[in-house]
Amino acid sequence: MDELYLLDEQLNRKHIIDTYSSIIWAKRYNSVGDCELVISATEDNFNKVKECRYISRPDDDMVCKIEKIEIQTDEENGNQFIITGTDIKNILNQRIVAKQTNFNGLVEDYIRKLITDSIINPTNKDRKIKNFILADKVGFTERIREQVTYDYVGDKIQELCQQYGWGYKVTVNNGNFVFALYRGGDKSK
């Protein structure tokens, strides 16, 4: 079994989970992924999960925010916790494009502007998501002319990435949420 890590609010690794009944780890290219972890319903496991906020794997860069913990009684396996989570790129949907934005230029720059204006450096400083940064530009050359207001930032980015065939992710690096665009390789060759 692969190890899983439980991270606290500050994105620090707090616990290792190396014994579990099952894990579903559904990473998605240009939409929000999710996960489901099933572990024994012990007091120790409950305390570990209760003090943490995120789940990560050493073999993948997707990190999931813990959304729900349920207990399931199973005669064969005993009581188990079912922990469900959502890809942290869903953090982009915690903010909307609060003011009308008119843009004419590179789609990559448009996405970066939406994130900067709504998450990294918003007019209302209370709307800032701390420790959120942008990865280096990829250099995509597609262009757009568009106006947007009151859309969720994540929904708009997902729409654009699906339209242009790009992937996007939010990873964790040195205590930061890091947004990046990418294009998948052709694996059919």
Short mmCIF file of C-alpha atoms in Angstrom, two decimals:
data_model
loop_
_atom_site.label_atom_id
_atom_site.label_comp_id
_atom_site.label_asym_id
_atom_site.label_seq_id
_atom_site.Cartn_x
_atom_site.Cartn_y
_atom_site.Cartn_z
CA MET A 1 0.00 0.00 0.00
CA ASP A 2 1.16 3.50 -0.78
CA GLU A 3 1.42 5.96 2.06
CA LEU A 4 -0.90 8.91 2.34
CA TYR A 5 -0.17 12.11 4.20
CA LEU A 6 -2.54 14.16 6.32
CA LEU A 7 -1.72 17.88 6.23
CA ASP A 8 -2.77 20.55 8.69
CA GLU A 9 -4.26 23.98 7.97
CA GLN A 10 -0.77 25.39 7.26
CA LEU A 11 -0.12 22.59 4.70
CA ASN A 12 2.40 20.80 6.94
CA ARG A 13 2.53 17.00 7.01
CA LYS A 14 1.14 15.90 10.36
CA HIS A 15 0.44 12.18 9.96
CA ILE A 16 1.11 9.23 7.69
CA ILE A 17 -1.67 6.81 6.85
CA ASP A 18 -0.16 3.55 5.65
CA THR A 19 -3.02 1.18 6.44
CA TYR A 20 -6.37 1.66 4.77
CA SER A 21 -9.10 -0.46 3.21
CA SER A 22 -9.34 1.49 -0.03
CA ILE A 23 -8.47 4.73 -1.75
CA ILE A 24 -10.09 6.31 -4.78
CA TRP A 25 -7.90 9.08 -6.16
CA ALA A 26 -9.59 10.74 -9.14
CA LYS A 27 -7.30 13.40 -10.57
CA ARG A 28 -8.81 15.33 -13.48
CA TYR A 29 -7.05 17.23 -16.26
CA ASN A 30 -9.29 20.28 -16.65
CA SER A 31 -11.95 19.91 -13.98
CA VAL A 32 -11.95 19.35 -10.21
CA GLY A 33 -10.86 15.93 -8.95
CA ASP A 34 -11.79 14.15 -5.73
CA CYS A 35 -10.84 11.33 -3.41
CA GLU A 36 -12.31 8.81 -1.01
CA LEU A 37 -10.30 7.12 1.72
CA VAL A 38 -11.61 4.25 3.85
CA ILE A 39 -9.75 3.53 7.11
CA SER A 40 -10.50 1.68 10.34
CA ALA A 41 -12.70 3.66 12.72
CA THR A 42 -10.23 3.77 15.58
CA GLU A 43 -9.90 6.61 18.05
CA ASP A 44 -6.31 7.16 16.88
CA ASN A 45 -7.40 7.49 13.23
CA PHE A 46 -10.25 9.81 14.20
CA ASN A 47 -7.88 12.09 16.12
CA LYS A 48 -5.43 12.17 13.20
CA VAL A 49 -8.09 13.09 10.66
CA LYS A 50 -9.85 15.55 12.98
CA GLU A 51 -6.76 17.73 13.39
CA CYS A 52 -5.95 17.78 9.67
CA ARG A 53 -7.43 19.50 6.66
CA TYR A 54 -5.87 17.89 3.58
CA ILE A 55 -4.81 14.52 2.12
CA SER A 56 -1.86 14.07 -0.23
CA ARG A 57 0.09 11.24 -1.83
CA PRO A 58 3.83 11.11 -2.43
CA ASP A 59 3.31 9.74 -5.97
CA ASP A 60 0.94 12.49 -7.17
CA ASP A 61 0.78 16.29 -6.95
CA MET A 62 -2.99 16.49 -6.40
CA VAL A 63 -3.93 17.42 -2.84
CA CYS A 64 -7.51 17.04 -1.59
CA LYS A 65 -9.26 19.09 1.04
CA ILE A 66 -11.12 16.86 3.51
CA GLU A 67 -14.82 17.64 3.07
CA LYS A 68 -16.64 14.93 5.01
CA ILE A 69 -16.00 12.09 7.46
CA GLU A 70 -18.66 9.41 7.86
CA ILE A 71 -18.68 6.19 9.82
CA GLN A 72 -19.84 2.98 8.20
CA THR A 73 -20.61 -0.22 10.06
CA ASP A 74 -19.56 -3.32 8.20
CA GLU A 75 -19.91 -6.80 9.72
CA GLU A 76 -17.01 -8.15 7.70
CA ASN A 77 -14.54 -5.27 8.20
CA GLY A 78 -15.81 -3.61 11.38
CA ASN A 79 -16.46 0.11 11.72
CA GLN A 80 -14.73 2.26 9.14
CA PHE A 81 -14.35 5.95 8.42
CA ILE A 82 -15.15 7.08 4.90
CA ILE A 83 -13.27 10.31 4.28
CA THR A 84 -14.16 12.22 1.14
CA GLY A 85 -12.30 15.18 -0.28
CA THR A 86 -12.14 17.55 -3.21
CA ASP A 87 -9.09 18.60 -5.22
CA ILE A 88 -7.71 21.83 -3.75
CA LYS A 89 -8.01 23.51 -7.14
CA ASN A 90 -11.63 23.97 -6.04
CA ILE A 91 -10.22 26.80 -3.89
CA LEU A 92 -10.51 28.88 -7.07
CA ASN A 93 -14.30 28.73 -6.66
CA GLN A 94 -14.11 30.47 -3.29
CA ARG A 95 -13.82 33.73 -5.20
CA ILE A 96 -15.83 35.45 -7.91
CA VAL A 97 -14.77 38.00 -10.50
CA ALA A 98 -16.10 40.88 -8.40
CA LYS A 99 -15.73 43.68 -10.91
CA GLN A 100 -16.30 43.76 -14.63
CA THR A 101 -13.16 42.58 -16.40
CA ASN A 102 -12.59 43.32 -20.07
CA PHE A 103 -9.67 41.49 -21.61
CA ASN A 104 -8.06 41.32 -25.04
CA GLY A 105 -4.86 39.29 -25.26
CA LEU A 106 -3.33 35.92 -24.42
CA VAL A 107 -5.65 33.46 -22.68
CA GLU A 108 -2.85 32.52 -20.30
CA ASP A 109 -2.49 36.18 -19.25
CA TYR A 110 -6.28 36.42 -18.86
CA ILE A 111 -6.33 33.46 -16.46
CA ARG A 112 -3.42 34.92 -14.49
CA LYS A 113 -5.23 38.29 -14.30
CA LEU A 114 -8.41 36.66 -12.98
CA ILE A 115 -6.42 34.90 -10.24
CA THR A 116 -4.34 37.97 -9.38
CA ASP A 117 -7.33 40.33 -9.24
CA SER A 118 -9.61 37.94 -7.32
CA ILE A 119 -7.28 35.86 -5.13
CA ILE A 120 -3.69 37.14 -4.88
CA ASN A 121 -4.19 40.91 -4.87
CA PRO A 122 -7.92 41.74 -4.73
CA THR A 123 -9.19 45.27 -4.17
CA ASN A 124 -10.85 44.07 -0.95
CA LYS A 125 -7.85 42.73 1.01
CA ASP A 126 -10.19 40.50 3.09
CA ARG A 127 -10.80 38.47 -0.09
CA LYS A 128 -7.13 37.54 -0.46
CA ILE A 129 -6.30 33.85 -0.13
CA LYS A 130 -3.00 33.80 1.71
CA ASN A 131 -0.12 31.73 0.40
CA PHE A 132 -1.61 31.53 -3.11
CA ILE A 133 0.93 32.05 -5.90
CA LEU A 134 1.24 31.56 -9.65
CA ALA A 135 3.75 29.18 -11.23
CA ASP A 136 5.84 30.48 -14.13
CA LYS A 137 4.07 31.21 -17.38
CA VAL A 138 3.90 28.30 -19.82
CA GLY A 139 3.93 30.40 -22.98
CA PHE A 140 0.62 29.41 -24.57
CA THR A 141 -0.14 31.64 -27.56
CA GLU A 142 -3.93 31.37 -27.87
CA ARG A 143 -5.74 34.72 -27.75
CA ILE A 144 -9.12 35.86 -26.44
CA ARG A 145 -11.30 38.92 -26.30
CA GLU A 146 -13.86 38.66 -23.50
CA GLN A 147 -15.76 40.43 -20.75
CA VAL A 148 -16.59 38.69 -17.48
CA THR A 149 -18.35 39.70 -14.24
CA TYR A 150 -19.55 37.67 -11.23
CA ASP A 151 -18.41 34.27 -12.54
CA TYR A 152 -16.64 31.97 -10.11
CA VAL A 153 -12.92 32.17 -10.88
CA GLY A 154 -12.57 28.37 -10.92
CA ASP A 155 -15.56 27.85 -13.22
CA LYS A 156 -14.18 30.44 -15.67
CA ILE A 157 -10.71 28.84 -15.65
CA GLN A 158 -12.21 25.37 -16.11
CA GLU A 159 -14.30 26.64 -19.05
CA LEU A 160 -11.23 28.21 -20.70
CA CYS A 161 -9.03 25.16 -20.14
CA GLN A 162 -11.67 22.85 -21.60
CA GLN A 163 -12.11 25.18 -24.56
CA TYR A 164 -8.36 25.22 -25.33
CA GLY A 165 -7.51 21.65 -24.26
CA TRP A 166 -5.29 22.68 -21.36
CA GLY A 167 -4.93 21.18 -17.93
CA TYR A 168 -4.71 23.20 -14.73
CA LYS A 169 -3.78 22.36 -11.19
CA VAL A 170 -3.22 23.81 -7.77
CA THR A 171 -0.42 22.05 -5.92
CA VAL A 172 1.22 22.54 -2.53
CA ASN A 173 4.85 23.65 -2.37
CA ASN A 174 6.65 25.07 0.68
CA GLY A 175 3.41 26.02 2.40
CA ASN A 176 1.96 27.72 -0.70
CA PHE A 177 -0.92 26.92 -3.01
CA VAL A 178 0.62 27.06 -6.51
CA PHE A 179 -1.53 27.48 -9.63
CA ALA A 180 -0.18 26.11 -12.92
CA LEU A 181 -1.38 25.54 -16.45
CA TYR A 182 -0.09 22.65 -18.55
CA ARG A 183 -0.78 20.72 -21.70
CA GLY A 184 -0.86 16.94 -21.63
CA GLY A 185 1.38 14.96 -23.93
CA ASP A 186 0.14 12.71 -26.72
CA LYS A 187 0.54 9.20 -25.31
CA SER A 188 -0.93 7.48 -28.36
CA LYS A 189 2.46 7.36 -30.12
#
